[in-house]
Short mmCIF file of C-alpha atoms in Angstrom, two decimals:
data_model
loop_
_atom_site.label_atom_id
_atom_site.label_comp_id
_atom_site.label_asym_id
_atom_site.label_seq_id
_atom_site.Cartn_x
_atom_site.Cartn_y
_atom_site.Cartn_z
CA MET A 1 -64.20 43.81 4.89
CA ALA A 2 -65.17 43.78 8.47
CA LYS A 3 -66.50 47.13 9.83
CA LEU A 4 -64.04 48.76 12.24
CA VAL A 5 -66.66 50.18 14.53
CA LEU A 6 -68.34 48.66 17.48
CA ASN A 7 -71.91 47.29 17.27
CA GLU A 8 -74.38 47.99 19.99
CA GLU A 9 -73.74 44.72 21.78
CA GLU A 10 -69.99 45.47 21.81
CA ARG A 11 -70.54 49.07 23.06
CA MET A 12 -72.77 47.88 25.86
CA LEU A 13 -70.05 45.23 26.85
CA ALA A 14 -67.29 47.85 27.06
CA ASP A 15 -69.49 50.28 28.93
CA SER A 16 -70.35 47.83 31.56
CA ALA A 17 -66.84 46.64 31.94
CA ARG A 18 -65.68 50.15 32.38
CA ALA A 19 -68.26 50.93 34.91
CA PHE A 20 -67.32 47.82 36.92
CA LEU A 21 -63.57 48.21 36.70
CA ASP A 22 -63.64 51.87 37.74
CA ASP A 23 -65.23 50.88 40.89
CA ALA A 24 -63.63 47.41 41.54
CA ALA A 25 -60.15 47.75 40.05
CA PRO A 26 -58.94 51.26 39.53
CA VAL A 27 -55.00 51.72 39.49
CA LYS A 28 -55.13 52.28 43.10
CA HIS A 29 -56.16 48.47 43.33
CA LEU A 30 -52.95 47.37 41.75
CA ARG A 31 -50.97 49.68 43.96
CA ASP A 32 -52.51 48.11 47.00
CA LEU A 33 -51.79 44.71 45.75
CA ARG A 34 -48.13 45.63 45.25
CA ASP A 35 -47.73 47.20 48.62
CA ALA A 36 -49.42 44.12 50.18
CA GLY A 37 -46.93 41.73 48.46
CA ARG A 38 -49.61 40.22 46.20
CA THR A 39 -49.54 39.87 42.51
CA HIS A 40 -53.36 38.99 41.81
CA ASP A 41 -56.79 39.15 43.64
CA ALA A 42 -58.60 35.79 43.39
CA GLY A 43 -61.83 37.38 44.69
CA LEU A 44 -61.78 39.89 41.75
CA TRP A 45 -61.36 37.16 39.23
CA LYS A 46 -64.25 35.32 40.78
CA GLU A 47 -66.42 38.43 40.26
CA MET A 48 -65.31 38.79 36.61
CA ALA A 49 -66.07 35.14 36.03
CA GLY A 50 -69.69 35.79 37.54
CA MET A 51 -70.05 38.51 34.92
CA GLY A 52 -69.22 36.08 32.23
CA TRP A 53 -65.78 37.43 31.34
CA ALA A 54 -64.00 34.11 32.06
CA GLY A 55 -66.25 32.50 29.51
CA ILE A 56 -65.97 35.14 26.74
CA LEU A 57 -64.46 32.68 24.34
CA VAL A 58 -65.98 29.38 25.87
CA PRO A 59 -68.87 27.81 23.88
CA GLU A 60 -72.38 28.12 25.41
CA SER A 61 -72.49 24.34 25.70
CA ALA A 62 -69.81 24.61 28.23
CA GLY A 63 -71.36 27.39 30.14
CA GLY A 64 -69.56 30.32 28.23
CA ALA A 65 -70.69 33.40 26.58
CA ASP A 66 -68.98 32.74 23.37
CA MET A 67 -68.84 36.26 22.16
CA GLY A 68 -65.71 36.09 20.13
CA HIS A 69 -62.21 37.63 19.98
CA ALA A 70 -63.39 41.18 19.10
CA ALA A 71 -65.34 41.09 22.25
CA ALA A 72 -62.41 39.60 24.22
CA GLY A 73 -60.33 42.43 23.03
CA LEU A 74 -62.75 44.97 24.28
CA LEU A 75 -62.53 43.46 27.78
CA ALA A 76 -58.80 43.42 27.63
CA GLY A 77 -58.65 46.95 26.48
CA GLU A 78 -60.87 48.06 29.27
CA MET A 79 -58.64 46.28 31.72
CA GLY A 80 -55.67 47.93 30.29
CA LYS A 81 -56.99 51.27 31.14
CA THR A 82 -56.76 50.76 34.78
CA LEU A 83 -53.87 48.03 34.64
CA VAL A 84 -56.15 45.29 36.04
CA ALA A 85 -54.22 42.33 37.19
CA SER A 86 -56.00 39.13 36.43
CA PRO A 87 -55.57 35.67 34.66
CA PHE A 88 -57.96 36.89 31.83
CA LEU A 89 -55.33 36.57 29.01
CA SER A 90 -53.85 33.22 30.28
CA SER A 91 -57.02 31.43 31.08
CA ALA A 92 -59.97 33.00 29.39
CA VAL A 93 -58.12 33.74 26.08
CA ILE A 94 -55.08 31.62 25.57
CA ALA A 95 -56.11 28.29 27.40
CA ALA A 96 -59.70 28.71 26.34
CA THR A 97 -58.73 29.03 22.68
CA ALA A 98 -56.30 26.05 22.86
CA LEU A 99 -58.90 23.85 24.42
CA ARG A 100 -61.48 24.73 21.79
CA GLN A 101 -59.21 23.15 19.19
CA VAL A 102 -59.85 19.86 20.81
CA SER A 103 -63.28 17.98 20.59
CA ASP A 104 -63.37 15.66 23.65
CA LYS A 105 -65.07 15.39 26.96
CA ARG A 106 -61.90 16.36 28.93
CA ALA A 107 -61.45 19.62 26.91
CA ALA A 108 -65.24 20.43 27.41
CA GLU A 109 -64.84 19.91 31.16
CA ALA A 110 -61.78 22.20 31.26
CA LEU A 111 -63.58 24.77 29.29
CA ALA A 112 -66.42 24.74 31.81
CA ALA A 113 -64.10 25.17 34.64
CA ILE A 114 -62.51 28.10 33.01
CA ALA A 115 -65.90 29.73 32.39
CA SER A 116 -67.03 29.22 35.93
CA GLY A 117 -63.64 30.65 37.36
CA GLU A 118 -62.84 27.34 39.04
CA ALA A 119 -59.61 26.75 37.06
CA THR A 120 -56.93 29.02 36.00
CA TYR A 121 -54.21 28.33 33.42
CA ALA A 122 -50.69 29.48 32.60
CA LEU A 123 -48.74 29.01 29.37
CA ALA A 124 -45.36 27.44 29.76
CA ILE A 125 -43.53 27.84 26.52
CA ASP A 126 -40.63 30.43 26.81
CA GLU A 127 -37.23 28.94 27.58
CA GLY A 128 -34.72 31.76 26.55
CA PRO A 129 -34.75 35.54 26.63
CA LYS A 130 -36.98 35.90 23.69
CA PHE A 131 -40.26 34.39 22.36
CA ALA A 132 -39.47 31.40 20.17
CA PRO A 133 -42.03 28.54 20.56
CA GLU A 134 -40.54 26.63 17.59
CA ALA A 135 -37.09 26.52 19.23
CA THR A 136 -38.43 24.73 22.31
CA GLN A 137 -35.82 22.23 23.58
CA MET A 138 -37.42 20.92 26.73
CA GLU A 139 -37.68 17.12 26.25
CA ALA A 140 -40.86 14.88 26.72
CA ARG A 141 -39.07 11.46 26.52
CA ARG A 142 -41.36 8.48 25.64
CA GLU A 143 -41.58 6.02 28.40
CA GLY A 144 -44.09 3.06 27.99
CA ASN A 145 -47.54 4.55 26.96
CA GLY A 146 -46.57 8.06 28.36
CA PHE A 147 -43.79 10.60 28.67
CA ARG A 148 -41.33 12.14 31.04
CA LEU A 149 -40.84 15.74 30.86
CA SER A 150 -37.57 17.27 31.96
CA GLY A 151 -36.41 20.86 31.49
CA ARG A 152 -37.18 24.48 32.57
CA LYS A 153 -39.59 27.19 31.48
CA THR A 154 -39.22 30.84 32.00
CA PHE A 155 -41.64 33.89 32.03
CA VAL A 156 -44.61 31.80 32.85
CA VAL A 157 -47.09 34.65 33.30
CA ASP A 158 -49.54 33.73 36.14
CA GLY A 159 -47.49 30.44 36.62
CA GLY A 160 -47.18 31.11 40.36
CA PHE A 161 -50.79 30.60 41.09
CA ALA A 162 -52.32 28.82 38.11
CA ASP A 163 -54.17 25.62 38.64
CA ARG A 164 -52.96 24.09 35.44
CA LEU A 165 -50.08 24.59 32.98
CA LEU A 166 -49.94 24.26 29.18
CA VAL A 167 -46.51 22.92 28.62
CA LEU A 168 -44.79 22.81 25.25
CA ALA A 169 -42.07 20.08 24.89
CA ARG A 170 -40.18 18.34 22.20
CA THR A 171 -41.16 14.75 21.44
CA GLY A 172 -38.74 13.28 18.96
CA ASP A 173 -38.77 15.48 15.85
CA GLY A 174 -41.99 17.31 16.72
CA LEU A 175 -43.59 19.46 19.44
CA THR A 176 -46.35 18.36 21.65
CA LEU A 177 -48.58 20.50 24.03
CA PHE A 178 -49.54 18.95 27.50
CA ASP A 179 -52.21 20.06 29.84
CA LEU A 180 -50.87 19.31 33.23
CA PRO A 181 -51.92 20.20 36.93
CA GLY A 182 -49.56 22.65 38.44
CA GLU A 183 -49.00 20.52 41.46
CA ARG A 184 -48.00 17.31 39.67
CA ALA A 185 -45.05 15.50 41.34
CA GLY A 186 -41.77 16.73 39.74
CA ILE A 187 -43.01 20.32 38.94
CA THR A 188 -41.27 23.11 40.89
CA ARG A 189 -42.66 26.65 40.60
CA GLU A 190 -40.51 29.68 41.58
CA ALA A 191 -42.99 32.39 41.63
CA ARG A 192 -41.85 36.16 41.49
CA ALA A 193 -43.42 39.46 40.85
CA MET A 194 -42.24 41.17 37.70
CA ILE A 195 -41.53 44.86 37.41
CA ASP A 196 -45.19 45.57 36.70
CA SER A 197 -46.28 43.89 39.85
CA ARG A 198 -47.83 40.91 38.12
CA ASP A 199 -47.00 37.18 38.77
CA ALA A 200 -44.50 35.17 36.57
CA ALA A 201 -42.73 32.00 37.38
CA ARG A 202 -39.83 29.85 36.51
CA VAL A 203 -41.04 26.25 36.23
CA THR A 204 -38.72 23.33 36.51
CA PHE A 205 -39.79 19.85 35.33
CA ASP A 206 -37.87 16.97 36.86
CA ALA A 207 -38.90 13.72 35.11
CA VAL A 208 -42.48 14.60 35.29
CA GLU A 209 -44.89 11.91 34.41
CA ALA A 210 -47.35 12.65 31.61
CA THR A 211 -49.85 10.19 30.10
CA GLY A 212 -51.73 10.22 26.78
CA GLU A 213 -54.67 11.94 28.67
CA ASP A 214 -52.42 14.81 29.36
CA VAL A 215 -51.73 15.60 25.65
CA LEU A 216 -53.74 18.41 24.21
CA GLY A 217 -54.39 17.67 20.52
CA GLN A 218 -52.01 15.21 18.83
CA VAL A 219 -48.57 14.02 19.71
CA ASP A 220 -46.12 15.94 17.60
CA GLY A 221 -48.96 18.24 16.50
CA ALA A 222 -48.73 21.07 19.00
CA MET A 223 -48.85 23.99 16.67
CA ALA A 224 -52.31 22.89 15.40
CA VAL A 225 -53.56 23.65 18.89
CA LEU A 226 -51.09 26.26 20.05
CA LYS A 227 -50.90 28.66 16.96
CA PRO A 228 -54.63 29.69 17.31
CA ALA A 229 -54.25 30.08 21.11
CA LEU A 230 -51.04 32.27 20.62
CA GLU A 231 -52.55 34.51 18.23
CA ALA A 232 -55.76 34.97 20.35
CA GLY A 233 -53.34 35.89 23.25
CA GLN A 234 -51.38 38.24 20.99
CA ALA A 235 -54.45 40.10 19.87
CA ALA A 236 -55.94 40.48 23.33
CA LEU A 237 -52.50 41.54 24.84
CA ALA A 238 -52.36 44.16 22.03
CA ALA A 239 -55.76 45.28 23.07
CA GLU A 240 -54.66 45.60 26.57
CA LEU A 241 -51.67 47.60 25.58
CA SER A 242 -53.93 49.83 23.46
CA GLY A 243 -56.16 50.27 26.46
CA LEU A 244 -53.07 51.16 28.61
CA ALA A 245 -52.00 53.77 26.10
CA ALA A 246 -55.59 55.28 26.26
CA GLY A 247 -55.47 55.24 30.05
CA ALA A 248 -52.02 57.00 30.13
CA PHE A 249 -53.26 59.58 27.48
CA GLY A 250 -56.25 60.27 29.57
CA MET A 251 -54.12 60.89 32.67
CA THR A 252 -51.91 63.21 30.71
CA VAL A 253 -54.57 65.18 29.18
CA GLY A 254 -56.20 65.69 32.48
CA TYR A 255 -52.84 66.88 33.83
CA LEU A 256 -52.43 69.49 30.89
CA LYS A 257 -55.81 70.83 31.73
CA GLU A 258 -54.97 71.31 35.43
CA ARG A 259 -51.33 72.31 35.75
CA ARG A 260 -50.45 76.08 35.62
CA GLN A 261 -47.09 77.48 34.60
CA PHE A 262 -46.17 81.06 33.91
CA GLY A 263 -49.62 82.13 34.88
CA MET A 264 -51.47 79.83 32.42
CA LEU A 265 -52.53 76.06 31.77
CA ILE A 266 -49.73 74.13 30.22
CA GLY A 267 -52.40 72.62 28.03
CA GLN A 268 -52.48 76.07 26.30
CA PHE A 269 -48.83 75.72 25.11
CA GLN A 270 -48.93 74.74 21.48
CA ALA A 271 -45.84 72.49 21.63
CA LEU A 272 -47.64 70.31 24.12
CA GLN A 273 -50.97 70.43 22.32
CA HIS A 274 -49.10 69.08 19.04
CA ARG A 275 -47.63 66.33 21.18
CA ALA A 276 -50.96 65.32 22.70
CA ALA A 277 -52.74 65.62 19.25
CA ASP A 278 -50.01 63.21 17.82
CA LEU A 279 -50.48 60.71 20.66
CA TRP A 280 -54.25 60.74 20.14
CA CYS A 281 -53.84 60.00 16.51
CA GLN A 282 -51.58 57.11 17.31
CA THR A 283 -53.87 55.57 19.76
CA GLU A 284 -56.87 55.84 17.35
CA VAL A 285 -54.98 54.14 14.57
CA THR A 286 -53.78 51.48 16.83
CA ALA A 287 -57.44 50.84 18.25
CA SER A 288 -58.53 50.21 14.69
CA ALA A 289 -55.75 47.75 14.07
CA ILE A 290 -56.75 45.92 17.27
CA LEU A 291 -60.47 45.72 16.44
CA HIS A 292 -59.31 44.48 12.81
CA ALA A 293 -57.29 41.67 14.44
CA GLY A 294 -60.28 40.60 16.53
CA ARG A 295 -62.66 40.70 13.58
CA GLN A 296 -60.17 38.55 11.53
CA LEU A 297 -59.83 35.98 14.29
CA ASP A 298 -63.56 35.74 14.45
CA ALA A 299 -64.10 35.52 10.70
CA ASP A 300 -61.13 33.82 9.31
CA PRO A 301 -58.72 32.57 12.07
CA ALA A 302 -56.70 30.59 9.73
CA ASN A 303 -55.59 33.69 7.96
CA ALA A 304 -55.36 36.15 10.85
CA THR A 305 -51.59 36.10 11.45
CA LEU A 306 -50.91 39.32 9.63
CA ALA A 307 -53.55 41.34 11.33
CA VAL A 308 -52.54 40.08 14.71
CA SER A 309 -48.85 40.73 14.36
CA LEU A 310 -49.59 44.17 13.06
CA ALA A 311 -51.85 44.80 15.92
CA LYS A 312 -49.19 43.60 18.55
CA ALA A 313 -46.42 45.59 16.85
CA ARG A 314 -48.40 48.74 16.60
CA ALA A 315 -49.79 48.55 20.24
CA THR A 316 -46.35 47.93 21.62
CA GLU A 317 -44.99 51.09 20.18
CA THR A 318 -48.19 53.07 20.97
CA ALA A 319 -47.99 52.06 24.56
CA LYS A 320 -44.30 53.01 24.73
CA HIS A 321 -45.04 56.41 23.16
CA ALA A 322 -47.90 56.95 25.45
CA VAL A 323 -46.09 56.34 28.67
CA ILE A 324 -42.89 58.16 27.59
CA GLU A 325 -44.90 61.29 26.72
CA GLY A 326 -46.94 60.92 29.82
CA VAL A 327 -43.92 60.97 32.01
CA GLN A 328 -42.27 63.81 30.26
CA MET A 329 -45.41 66.01 30.20
CA HIS A 330 -46.04 65.38 33.77
CA GLY A 331 -42.47 66.63 34.65
CA GLY A 332 -40.84 65.59 37.77
CA ILE A 333 -43.73 63.90 39.41
CA GLY A 334 -44.06 61.50 36.50
CA MET A 335 -40.81 59.75 37.69
CA THR A 336 -42.00 59.23 41.24
CA ASP A 337 -43.56 56.16 42.67
CA ALA A 338 -46.20 58.24 44.33
CA PHE A 339 -47.68 58.95 40.83
CA ASP A 340 -49.39 56.19 38.81
CA MET A 341 -47.75 56.90 35.46
CA GLY A 342 -44.86 54.50 36.56
CA PHE A 343 -47.18 51.63 36.80
CA PHE A 344 -48.24 52.18 33.15
CA MET A 345 -44.73 52.41 31.97
CA LYS A 346 -43.73 49.11 33.63
CA ARG A 347 -46.79 47.30 32.42
CA ALA A 348 -45.99 48.53 28.93
CA ARG A 349 -42.46 47.17 29.14
CA VAL A 350 -43.66 43.71 30.23
CA GLY A 351 -46.35 43.63 27.52
CA ALA A 352 -43.83 44.54 24.99
CA GLU A 353 -42.00 41.39 25.56
CA TRP A 354 -44.72 38.81 26.30
CA LEU A 355 -45.88 36.65 23.36
CA GLY A 356 -43.31 38.29 20.98
CA ASP A 357 -41.65 41.82 20.97
CA TYR A 358 -41.92 44.45 18.33
CA GLY A 359 -39.05 42.93 16.36
CA TYR A 360 -40.68 39.38 16.32
CA HIS A 361 -44.01 40.69 15.05
CA ALA A 362 -42.44 43.38 12.63
CA GLU A 363 -40.61 40.45 11.05
CA GLN A 364 -43.89 38.41 10.81
CA VAL A 365 -45.63 41.41 9.11
CA ALA A 366 -42.59 41.75 6.64
CA ARG A 367 -42.58 38.03 5.80
CA LEU A 368 -46.33 37.90 5.13
CA ARG A 369 -46.13 40.98 2.97
CA GLY A 370 -43.36 39.38 0.74
CA PHE A 371 -40.46 41.38 1.94
#
């Protein structure tokens, strides 16, 4: 069984990430972006790429670091602590994992572009209010040697600014994954800021032309490429939510040590101590589940679904618990926009829905355990 403790290399990665993000992307950075009407910082992403983060899952032959999913989770977790807005999950994790499933020159070039920070990706699969890739209805109609894509995708995270789109469409009785440039004729993107001040888009495809070169993997064989990519994204998103919970917990404990009421620190009240201790226990158990999911993806990706869904379900609930406790224990200021806890609450809500909510992953866990 994989050890659920960090090795020296992983500790160094986490420490260096924390040092960089505390300086370059504290929570105030997200607030400043929001107040300026922006959803991402291209300059910050270039810096991350320069540190090798964009290539964390890219093979060394394509200019990446190839450190694995557990390492990617560590970076995502550190980003979660200060709510860093970046295309890390969409590009460096989901797209990179999808492209790694394909062995051809085009995929290798795309991986190199991701690692260098020259290309960003967004995943266009959702069509309804809930995550359900197998229920995709958008049509890719055969036309000669190619296809015409028509339909609409919603909740395309980073879709407003991404250079390329991974698009899931139905081809006859199967599903096919397409790798398309975001500016191709017939694609219309309606970018909008979500409640967490991040970018998402509604993307409309009006008879968009796609050739065999645009197919990622095999026609009617999308899930062979997409399933590993989705699970990599789910594990990394769970890690971000776990980091978010740790960040909210740290803010709350700091407040308990400073706020005085009735002539004493409120952190001396036993009821609040019990609540803080319970939250700490929850964050630690969830962190173990996150690391286990990363280890499973690295060691046995074909059988990692249970570990990944368990991690995403736990992280969703832990993040929710952390922000609710944070707001309540901060009292009235916890509900004001002037205080940062609200940013944590909003990101936790979006993260809970993206790539499958608690119910979706709980059902996966139950099914895989034979219930």
